[in-house]
């Protein structure tokens, strides 16, 4: 990614991919938390950073709207922990799993691979018994045994040589991950094995983390699970609510992303006894009484200015796009890219009003496909001022999940996505 000085470079500059590594220094805007939390000293990410360094409760749920910047903030958190000497591994679940077919045991399988990768990167000489135990855990006779007999000599040699054995075991996990995503028959066998022998597998994970913690001088490994906030509600409850004690029971910090809408379900209160939930709010661009929040708009302008020359937008266009994004950086970047594509096709050096309007219509159409006529009364109620005391939690959950309604800062007040409000006005429903 590089700074955009001309329209043709904007698609690259406003990639939806989270910032990481060297990109942080050039493109990250450090002053957003005050405009998310309405308090410059309040930060859910700092809370998690501090929590990962403390003994005791180690499981965190990070909530936030799609497109609010969670992935970038988690990458920054990972870098901060590594600077302090903590080994960190991020698991992007959408890459390794079928997001429409996830169970809790899948997370523990990926956790095992993550700990082995951390051990390898740390130069940790793992105990031979742990390596053999992991190898044989997956090598027991099943209909679809994943370890071929001719490979047995390799693992024994690898275990005898200590560290090289990690590479042999990681080969096993490479096949397991491929099957978890694509092979239904084998996937069932892996899940059954974890389910039947869960205490044994938990013991192996604890053994691995203990070896790593000893190698790092007492700093436990940290595992981050990305994309779990994209699970549909039923799958999220099946994974988290039914197995909260197990998922939160690791002796090292684990950070799980989690769907923000589910915090309004009555079951969420029970989960707070197992996890420490933290919410990363949207950047507020409007006050609860409907006035523009100039400070929030300014900080989003700064985010854009770090990626592109603002002269690429005609007068007033960027502020309009920001207002209609509702503070969703994902939606804003999408609208900027769509506008830039049209401007480039007409050989213009800047984004015009018409370019922006086309982009707004595209996003509005996508949003309004997610609502039905029976939802209009609920949405109208929020539009007319019922932004805090919303009794229909099931409908709120549905609208939050669809990104049709947003939640803002510590007061937990709500507002319609501005493009949904625009649609309701056009239909003369408000």
Short mmCIF file of C-alpha atoms in Angstrom, two decimals:
data_model
loop_
_atom_site.label_atom_id
_atom_site.label_comp_id
_atom_site.label_asym_id
_atom_site.label_seq_id
_atom_site.Cartn_x
_atom_site.Cartn_y
_atom_site.Cartn_z
CA UNK A 1 0.00 0.00 0.00
CA UNK A 2 1.27 3.49 -0.83
CA UNK A 3 0.06 7.06 -0.49
CA UNK A 4 -2.24 8.13 -3.34
CA UNK A 5 -1.24 11.26 -5.23
CA UNK A 6 -3.61 10.57 -8.12
CA UNK A 7 -6.97 8.89 -8.72
CA UNK A 8 -5.46 5.72 -10.20
CA UNK A 9 -3.62 5.05 -6.92
CA UNK A 10 -6.66 5.27 -4.64
CA UNK A 11 -7.77 1.64 -4.93
CA UNK A 12 -4.45 0.57 -3.50
CA UNK A 13 -4.43 3.26 -0.80
CA UNK A 14 -7.93 2.38 0.46
CA UNK A 15 -7.58 -1.37 0.53
CA UNK A 16 -9.97 -2.94 3.07
CA UNK A 17 -7.08 -5.01 4.44
CA UNK A 18 -6.03 -4.11 8.02
CA UNK A 19 -2.80 -2.22 8.58
CA UNK A 20 0.18 -4.22 9.76
CA UNK A 21 3.93 -4.02 10.16
CA UNK A 22 5.59 -1.01 8.59
CA UNK A 23 2.23 0.31 7.34
CA UNK A 24 1.35 1.30 10.92
CA UNK A 25 4.02 3.97 11.06
CA UNK A 26 2.89 5.63 7.84
CA UNK A 27 -0.88 5.17 7.79
CA UNK A 28 -2.12 4.55 11.35
CA UNK A 29 -3.99 7.41 13.04
CA UNK A 30 -3.23 7.31 16.75
CA UNK A 31 -5.87 9.68 18.04
CA UNK A 32 -9.14 7.84 17.39
CA UNK A 33 -9.88 6.35 20.82
CA UNK A 34 -11.10 9.59 22.38
CA UNK A 35 -13.69 9.93 19.60
CA UNK A 36 -14.74 6.31 19.96
CA UNK A 37 -15.04 6.29 23.76
CA UNK A 38 -15.81 9.99 24.50
CA UNK A 39 -12.87 9.83 26.93
CA UNK A 40 -9.23 10.16 25.90
CA UNK A 41 -8.10 7.97 28.82
CA UNK A 42 -10.48 5.08 28.14
CA UNK A 43 -9.25 2.41 25.73
CA UNK A 44 -10.46 -1.19 25.38
CA UNK A 45 -7.24 -2.07 23.54
CA UNK A 46 -5.06 -0.73 26.37
CA UNK A 47 -7.22 -2.71 28.80
CA UNK A 48 -6.55 -5.92 26.86
CA UNK A 49 -2.84 -5.11 26.55
CA UNK A 50 -2.57 -4.69 30.31
CA UNK A 51 -4.73 -7.75 30.95
CA UNK A 52 -2.48 -9.98 28.85
CA UNK A 53 0.43 -9.07 31.13
CA UNK A 54 -1.41 -9.87 34.35
CA UNK A 55 -1.94 -13.20 36.02
CA UNK A 56 -5.47 -14.50 36.37
CA UNK A 57 -8.33 -14.04 33.92
CA UNK A 58 -6.88 -14.67 30.46
CA UNK A 59 -9.80 -14.86 28.02
CA UNK A 60 -11.08 -11.74 26.24
CA UNK A 61 -13.98 -11.08 23.90
CA UNK A 62 -13.44 -8.12 21.57
CA UNK A 63 -16.71 -6.75 20.19
CA UNK A 64 -17.15 -4.13 17.49
CA UNK A 65 -19.00 -3.40 14.27
CA UNK A 66 -17.68 -4.77 11.01
CA UNK A 67 -15.43 -2.11 9.58
CA UNK A 68 -14.74 -0.25 12.83
CA UNK A 69 -11.02 -1.06 12.70
CA UNK A 70 -10.78 -4.12 15.00
CA UNK A 71 -8.26 -5.98 12.82
CA UNK A 72 -5.90 -3.01 12.61
CA UNK A 73 -6.18 -2.45 16.37
CA UNK A 74 -5.48 -6.14 17.01
CA UNK A 75 -2.40 -5.97 14.77
CA UNK A 76 -1.22 -2.97 16.77
CA UNK A 77 -1.92 -4.83 20.02
CA UNK A 78 0.07 -7.81 18.74
CA UNK A 79 3.05 -5.58 17.91
CA UNK A 80 2.88 -3.91 21.34
CA UNK A 81 2.88 -7.29 23.11
CA UNK A 82 5.80 -8.56 21.02
CA UNK A 83 7.78 -5.42 21.86
CA UNK A 84 7.35 -6.40 25.50
CA UNK A 85 8.64 -9.90 24.80
CA UNK A 86 5.33 -11.78 24.55
CA UNK A 87 5.08 -14.29 21.68
CA UNK A 88 1.85 -13.71 19.74
CA UNK A 89 0.05 -15.66 17.00
CA UNK A 90 -3.03 -14.39 15.13
CA UNK A 91 -5.37 -16.99 13.65
CA UNK A 92 -7.53 -15.68 10.80
CA UNK A 93 -10.42 -18.14 11.03
CA UNK A 94 -11.91 -17.27 7.63
CA UNK A 95 -8.70 -18.50 5.98
CA UNK A 96 -8.47 -21.81 7.87
CA UNK A 97 -12.10 -22.78 8.50
CA UNK A 98 -15.47 -22.93 6.81
CA UNK A 99 -17.18 -19.98 8.52
CA UNK A 100 -20.59 -21.63 8.03
CA UNK A 101 -19.44 -24.82 9.73
CA UNK A 102 -17.44 -24.10 12.87
CA UNK A 103 -17.51 -25.90 16.22
CA UNK A 104 -15.49 -25.22 19.37
CA UNK A 105 -13.08 -28.12 18.76
CA UNK A 106 -11.88 -26.47 15.53
CA UNK A 107 -10.53 -23.58 17.60
CA UNK A 108 -8.56 -25.93 19.83
CA UNK A 109 -7.02 -27.67 16.85
CA UNK A 110 -5.86 -24.31 15.45
CA UNK A 111 -4.67 -23.35 18.92
CA UNK A 112 -2.36 -26.37 18.92
CA UNK A 113 -0.83 -25.38 15.60
CA UNK A 114 -0.45 -21.77 16.76
CA UNK A 115 1.47 -22.83 19.87
CA UNK A 116 3.77 -25.05 17.78
CA UNK A 117 4.42 -22.13 15.40
CA UNK A 118 5.22 -19.89 18.38
CA UNK A 119 7.56 -22.54 19.79
CA UNK A 120 9.33 -22.81 16.42
CA UNK A 121 9.71 -19.05 16.09
CA UNK A 122 11.02 -18.76 19.66
CA UNK A 123 13.60 -21.48 19.07
CA UNK A 124 11.98 -23.46 21.86
CA UNK A 125 13.37 -26.99 22.27
CA UNK A 126 10.20 -28.88 23.06
CA UNK A 127 10.13 -31.88 25.32
CA UNK A 128 10.29 -35.08 23.26
CA UNK A 129 7.35 -36.57 25.17
CA UNK A 130 5.08 -33.63 24.22
CA UNK A 131 5.97 -33.90 20.53
CA UNK A 132 5.40 -37.66 20.52
CA UNK A 133 2.12 -37.26 22.39
CA UNK A 134 0.82 -34.72 19.85
CA UNK A 135 1.96 -36.90 16.97
CA UNK A 136 0.31 -40.03 18.34
CA UNK A 137 -2.85 -38.14 19.33
CA UNK A 138 -3.57 -37.69 15.62
CA UNK A 139 -1.97 -40.98 14.49
CA UNK A 140 -4.33 -43.35 16.29
CA UNK A 141 -6.07 -45.75 13.91
CA UNK A 142 -9.06 -44.12 12.30
CA UNK A 143 -10.74 -44.64 8.97
CA UNK A 144 -8.85 -41.65 7.59
CA UNK A 145 -5.53 -41.78 9.47
CA UNK A 146 -3.60 -38.64 8.62
CA UNK A 147 -0.11 -39.97 9.34
CA UNK A 148 1.29 -42.50 6.89
CA UNK A 149 3.26 -45.38 8.38
CA UNK A 150 6.34 -44.58 6.32
CA UNK A 151 6.47 -41.20 8.08
CA UNK A 152 6.86 -42.75 11.53
CA UNK A 153 10.63 -42.96 11.20
CA UNK A 154 10.72 -39.27 10.31
CA UNK A 155 8.91 -38.19 13.45
CA UNK A 156 10.97 -40.43 15.71
CA UNK A 157 14.12 -38.98 14.17
CA UNK A 158 12.69 -35.51 14.49
CA UNK A 159 11.75 -36.02 18.11
CA UNK A 160 15.20 -37.41 18.88
CA UNK A 161 16.70 -34.26 17.38
CA UNK A 162 14.24 -32.22 19.51
CA UNK A 163 13.51 -28.90 17.71
CA UNK A 164 13.37 -30.34 14.15
CA UNK A 165 10.45 -32.50 15.28
CA UNK A 166 8.27 -29.39 15.37
CA UNK A 167 8.42 -29.20 11.58
CA UNK A 168 7.22 -32.79 11.23
CA UNK A 169 4.27 -32.22 13.55
CA UNK A 170 3.38 -28.98 11.77
CA UNK A 171 3.05 -30.98 8.53
CA UNK A 172 0.27 -32.92 10.23
CA UNK A 173 -1.53 -29.70 11.12
CA UNK A 174 -1.27 -28.46 7.54
CA UNK A 175 -3.31 -31.48 6.41
CA UNK A 176 -5.74 -31.15 9.32
CA UNK A 177 -6.47 -27.51 8.40
CA UNK A 178 -7.12 -28.39 4.76
CA UNK A 179 -9.55 -31.11 5.83
CA UNK A 180 -11.28 -28.91 8.40
CA UNK A 181 -12.19 -26.49 5.65
CA UNK A 182 -12.90 -28.86 2.76
CA UNK A 183 -13.34 -32.50 3.79
CA UNK A 184 -16.59 -33.20 5.65
CA UNK A 185 -15.87 -36.87 6.41
CA UNK A 186 -12.41 -36.32 7.88
CA UNK A 187 -13.54 -33.16 9.67
CA UNK A 188 -16.02 -35.22 11.68
CA UNK A 189 -13.25 -37.56 12.82
CA UNK A 190 -11.02 -34.72 14.02
CA UNK A 191 -13.90 -33.17 15.93
CA UNK A 192 -14.87 -36.48 17.51
CA UNK A 193 -11.30 -37.08 18.63
CA UNK A 194 -11.14 -33.69 20.39
CA UNK A 195 -14.59 -34.17 21.90
CA UNK A 196 -13.86 -37.64 23.29
CA UNK A 197 -10.34 -36.84 24.48
CA UNK A 198 -10.67 -33.15 25.27
CA UNK A 199 -8.93 -33.30 28.66
CA UNK A 200 -5.93 -35.02 27.05
CA UNK A 201 -5.72 -32.37 24.30
CA UNK A 202 -6.09 -29.53 26.84
CA UNK A 203 -3.20 -31.05 28.77
CA UNK A 204 -1.03 -31.04 25.65
CA UNK A 205 -1.85 -27.37 25.00
CA UNK A 206 -0.95 -26.53 28.59
CA UNK A 207 2.31 -28.45 28.20
CA UNK A 208 3.19 -26.53 25.04
CA UNK A 209 2.38 -23.15 26.61
CA UNK A 210 4.41 -24.07 29.69
CA UNK A 211 7.49 -24.85 27.57
CA UNK A 212 7.10 -21.56 25.67
CA UNK A 213 6.61 -19.54 28.87
CA UNK A 214 9.76 -21.03 30.35
CA UNK A 215 11.71 -20.21 27.17
CA UNK A 216 10.53 -16.56 27.21
CA UNK A 217 11.38 -15.99 30.86
CA UNK A 218 7.83 -16.17 32.18
CA UNK A 219 5.96 -14.40 29.37
CA UNK A 220 3.06 -16.57 28.26
CA UNK A 221 2.10 -16.94 24.59
CA UNK A 222 -0.89 -14.92 23.37
CA UNK A 223 -3.32 -16.21 20.72
CA UNK A 224 -5.73 -13.97 18.81
CA UNK A 225 -8.73 -15.38 16.93
CA UNK A 226 -9.84 -13.07 14.11
CA UNK A 227 -13.14 -13.13 12.16
CA UNK A 228 -15.25 -14.92 14.79
CA UNK A 229 -17.31 -11.72 14.99
CA UNK A 230 -18.57 -12.67 11.51
CA UNK A 231 -20.26 -15.85 12.73
CA UNK A 232 -24.03 -15.97 12.45
CA UNK A 233 -25.71 -15.76 15.89
CA UNK A 234 -26.66 -19.44 16.17
CA UNK A 235 -23.13 -20.64 15.38
CA UNK A 236 -21.59 -18.07 17.74
CA UNK A 237 -23.73 -19.28 20.65
CA UNK A 238 -23.00 -22.93 19.82
CA UNK A 239 -19.28 -22.20 19.98
CA UNK A 240 -19.05 -19.72 22.86
CA UNK A 241 -22.03 -20.20 25.15
CA UNK A 242 -21.99 -23.98 25.27
CA UNK A 243 -18.22 -24.19 25.75
CA UNK A 244 -17.44 -20.98 27.64
CA UNK A 245 -15.63 -22.75 30.48
CA UNK A 246 -13.36 -24.66 28.10
CA UNK A 247 -12.61 -21.72 25.77
CA UNK A 248 -11.77 -19.47 28.70
CA UNK A 249 -9.77 -22.08 30.60
CA UNK A 250 -6.34 -21.78 28.97
CA UNK A 251 -3.35 -20.81 31.14
CA UNK A 252 -2.31 -18.20 28.55
CA UNK A 253 -4.17 -15.15 27.14
CA UNK A 254 -6.62 -15.78 24.30
CA UNK A 255 -8.46 -12.95 22.51
CA UNK A 256 -11.60 -13.88 20.57
CA UNK A 257 -13.50 -11.47 18.33
CA UNK A 258 -17.25 -11.74 18.95
CA UNK A 259 -20.44 -10.43 17.25
CA UNK A 260 -21.42 -7.11 18.85
CA UNK A 261 -25.15 -7.69 18.44
CA UNK A 262 -25.06 -10.75 20.71
CA UNK A 263 -24.18 -8.57 23.71
CA UNK A 264 -27.91 -7.74 23.83
CA UNK A 265 -28.91 -11.39 24.23
CA UNK A 266 -29.72 -12.48 27.79
CA UNK A 267 -27.15 -15.29 27.48
CA UNK A 268 -24.31 -12.78 27.22
CA UNK A 269 -24.47 -11.93 30.93
CA UNK A 270 -23.65 -15.54 31.80
CA UNK A 271 -20.58 -15.43 29.55
CA UNK A 272 -19.17 -12.43 31.41
CA UNK A 273 -18.31 -14.80 34.23
CA UNK A 274 -15.86 -16.58 31.93
CA UNK A 275 -14.59 -13.89 29.55
CA UNK A 276 -13.57 -10.26 29.88
CA UNK A 277 -15.59 -8.46 27.18
CA UNK A 278 -14.32 -5.25 25.62
CA UNK A 279 -16.00 -3.19 22.90
CA UNK A 280 -14.25 -1.10 20.24
CA UNK A 281 -16.93 1.45 19.25
CA UNK A 282 -17.35 3.22 15.95
CA UNK A 283 -15.86 6.68 15.58
CA UNK A 284 -18.81 8.96 16.35
CA UNK A 285 -19.63 11.46 13.58
CA UNK A 286 -22.97 12.66 15.01
CA UNK A 287 -24.23 13.44 18.50
CA UNK A 288 -27.18 11.67 20.07
CA UNK A 289 -29.39 14.69 19.32
CA UNK A 290 -28.51 14.62 15.62
CA UNK A 291 -25.89 17.38 15.38
CA UNK A 292 -22.65 16.78 13.42
CA UNK A 293 -19.79 15.73 15.71
CA UNK A 294 -17.03 17.81 14.15
CA UNK A 295 -14.21 16.23 16.16
CA UNK A 296 -15.12 12.75 14.93
CA UNK A 297 -15.44 13.93 11.34
CA UNK A 298 -12.04 15.62 11.62
CA UNK A 299 -10.29 12.49 12.87
CA UNK A 300 -11.72 10.42 9.99
CA UNK A 301 -10.53 13.13 7.58
CA UNK A 302 -7.10 12.65 9.14
CA UNK A 303 -7.29 8.90 8.51
CA UNK A 304 -8.08 9.61 4.84
CA UNK A 305 -5.37 12.29 4.63
CA UNK A 306 -2.76 9.76 5.73
CA UNK A 307 -3.63 7.65 2.67
CA UNK A 308 -4.39 10.19 -0.07
CA UNK A 309 -4.06 13.80 -1.17
CA UNK A 310 -7.34 15.46 -0.15
CA UNK A 311 -7.21 17.53 -3.35
CA UNK A 312 -8.41 14.34 -5.08
CA UNK A 313 -11.87 15.13 -3.66
CA UNK A 314 -13.87 18.08 -4.94
CA UNK A 315 -14.99 20.60 -2.31
CA UNK A 316 -17.25 19.09 0.36
CA UNK A 317 -17.25 15.58 -1.13
CA UNK A 318 -15.10 13.88 1.51
CA UNK A 319 -17.14 15.31 4.40
CA UNK A 320 -20.32 14.08 2.70
CA UNK A 321 -18.90 10.56 2.32
CA UNK A 322 -17.79 10.55 5.95
CA UNK A 323 -21.24 11.66 7.16
CA UNK A 324 -22.98 8.96 5.12
CA UNK A 325 -20.57 6.26 6.34
CA UNK A 326 -21.83 6.65 9.91
CA UNK A 327 -18.23 6.23 11.07
CA UNK A 328 -17.78 2.82 9.43
CA UNK A 329 -14.29 2.88 7.92
CA UNK A 330 -15.12 -0.17 5.82
CA UNK A 331 -18.10 1.57 4.22
CA UNK A 332 -16.15 4.80 3.78
CA UNK A 333 -13.26 3.04 2.03
CA UNK A 334 -15.72 1.19 -0.20
CA UNK A 335 -17.40 4.45 -1.19
CA UNK A 336 -14.06 6.16 -1.86
CA UNK A 337 -12.94 3.28 -4.07
CA UNK A 338 -16.21 3.20 -6.02
CA UNK A 339 -16.06 6.97 -6.51
CA UNK A 340 -12.44 6.82 -7.62
CA UNK A 341 -13.16 4.06 -10.16
CA UNK A 342 -15.84 6.19 -11.80
CA UNK A 343 -13.66 9.30 -11.77
CA UNK A 344 -10.83 7.37 -13.42
CA UNK A 345 -13.13 5.98 -16.13
CA UNK A 346 -14.18 9.49 -17.09
CA UNK A 347 -10.52 10.60 -17.09
CA UNK A 348 -10.99 13.01 -14.20
CA UNK A 349 -8.30 13.94 -11.70
CA UNK A 350 -10.75 14.27 -8.82
CA UNK A 351 -13.92 12.74 -7.36
CA UNK A 352 -17.04 14.73 -8.22
CA UNK A 353 -20.48 15.00 -6.63
CA UNK A 354 -21.90 12.56 -9.17
CA UNK A 355 -19.10 10.05 -8.57
CA UNK A 356 -19.81 10.16 -4.85
CA UNK A 357 -23.59 9.93 -5.33
CA UNK A 358 -23.20 6.77 -7.41
CA UNK A 359 -21.09 5.24 -4.66
CA UNK A 360 -23.62 6.20 -1.98
CA UNK A 361 -26.43 4.61 -3.99
CA UNK A 362 -24.45 1.39 -4.31
CA UNK A 363 -23.90 1.07 -0.56
CA UNK A 364 -27.49 2.16 0.21
CA UNK A 365 -28.83 -0.58 -2.09
CA UNK A 366 -26.69 -3.19 -0.34
CA UNK A 367 -27.94 -2.07 3.08
CA UNK A 368 -31.62 -1.86 2.20
CA UNK A 369 -31.58 -5.40 0.82
CA UNK A 370 -30.98 -6.52 4.40
CA UNK A 371 -34.23 -5.07 5.74
CA UNK A 372 -37.89 -5.88 5.18
CA UNK A 373 -41.04 -3.80 5.30
CA UNK A 374 -41.85 -5.21 8.73
CA UNK A 375 -38.59 -3.67 10.02
CA UNK A 376 -39.53 -0.11 9.06
CA UNK A 377 -41.45 0.71 12.25
CA UNK A 378 -38.53 -0.37 14.42
CA UNK A 379 -36.06 1.70 12.37
CA UNK A 380 -38.38 4.70 12.32
CA UNK A 381 -38.61 4.56 16.11
CA UNK A 382 -34.82 4.90 16.40
CA UNK A 383 -34.76 7.67 13.81
CA UNK A 384 -37.31 9.67 15.81
CA UNK A 385 -35.22 9.61 18.96
CA UNK A 386 -35.50 6.27 20.77
CA UNK A 387 -31.72 5.73 20.66
CA UNK A 388 -31.03 4.31 24.14
CA UNK A 389 -33.99 2.44 25.63
CA UNK A 390 -34.67 -0.14 22.93
CA UNK A 391 -36.86 -2.93 24.25
CA UNK A 392 -36.98 -5.24 21.24
CA UNK A 393 -33.55 -6.82 21.73
CA UNK A 394 -34.09 -9.50 19.09
CA UNK A 395 -34.79 -6.91 16.43
CA UNK A 396 -31.86 -4.79 17.63
CA UNK A 397 -29.60 -7.83 17.41
CA UNK A 398 -30.77 -8.46 13.84
CA UNK A 399 -30.23 -4.85 12.77
CA UNK A 400 -26.79 -4.64 14.42
CA UNK A 401 -25.77 -7.88 12.74
CA UNK A 402 -26.81 -6.44 9.37
CA UNK A 403 -24.90 -3.17 10.03
CA UNK A 404 -28.17 -1.30 9.51
CA UNK A 405 -28.00 0.10 13.05
CA UNK A 406 -24.79 1.24 14.76
CA UNK A 407 -23.89 1.49 18.44
CA UNK A 408 -21.78 4.39 19.71
CA UNK A 409 -19.46 4.97 22.70
CA UNK A 410 -19.75 4.11 26.36
CA UNK A 411 -23.40 5.24 26.69
CA UNK A 412 -24.38 2.53 24.21
CA UNK A 413 -26.71 4.73 22.22
CA UNK A 414 -27.78 3.72 18.73
CA UNK A 415 -28.45 5.31 15.41
CA UNK A 416 -29.45 4.21 11.94
CA UNK A 417 -26.80 3.87 9.30
CA UNK A 418 -27.13 7.29 7.60
CA UNK A 419 -27.84 5.66 4.24
CA UNK A 420 -30.70 3.67 5.78
CA UNK A 421 -32.08 6.91 7.20
CA UNK A 422 -31.75 8.43 3.73
CA UNK A 423 -33.71 5.53 2.25
CA UNK A 424 -36.52 5.93 4.80
CA UNK A 425 -36.73 9.66 4.00
CA UNK A 426 -36.87 8.96 0.27
CA UNK A 427 -39.73 6.52 0.89
CA UNK A 428 -41.46 9.16 3.03
CA UNK A 429 -41.44 6.75 5.97
CA UNK A 430 -39.88 9.32 8.30
#
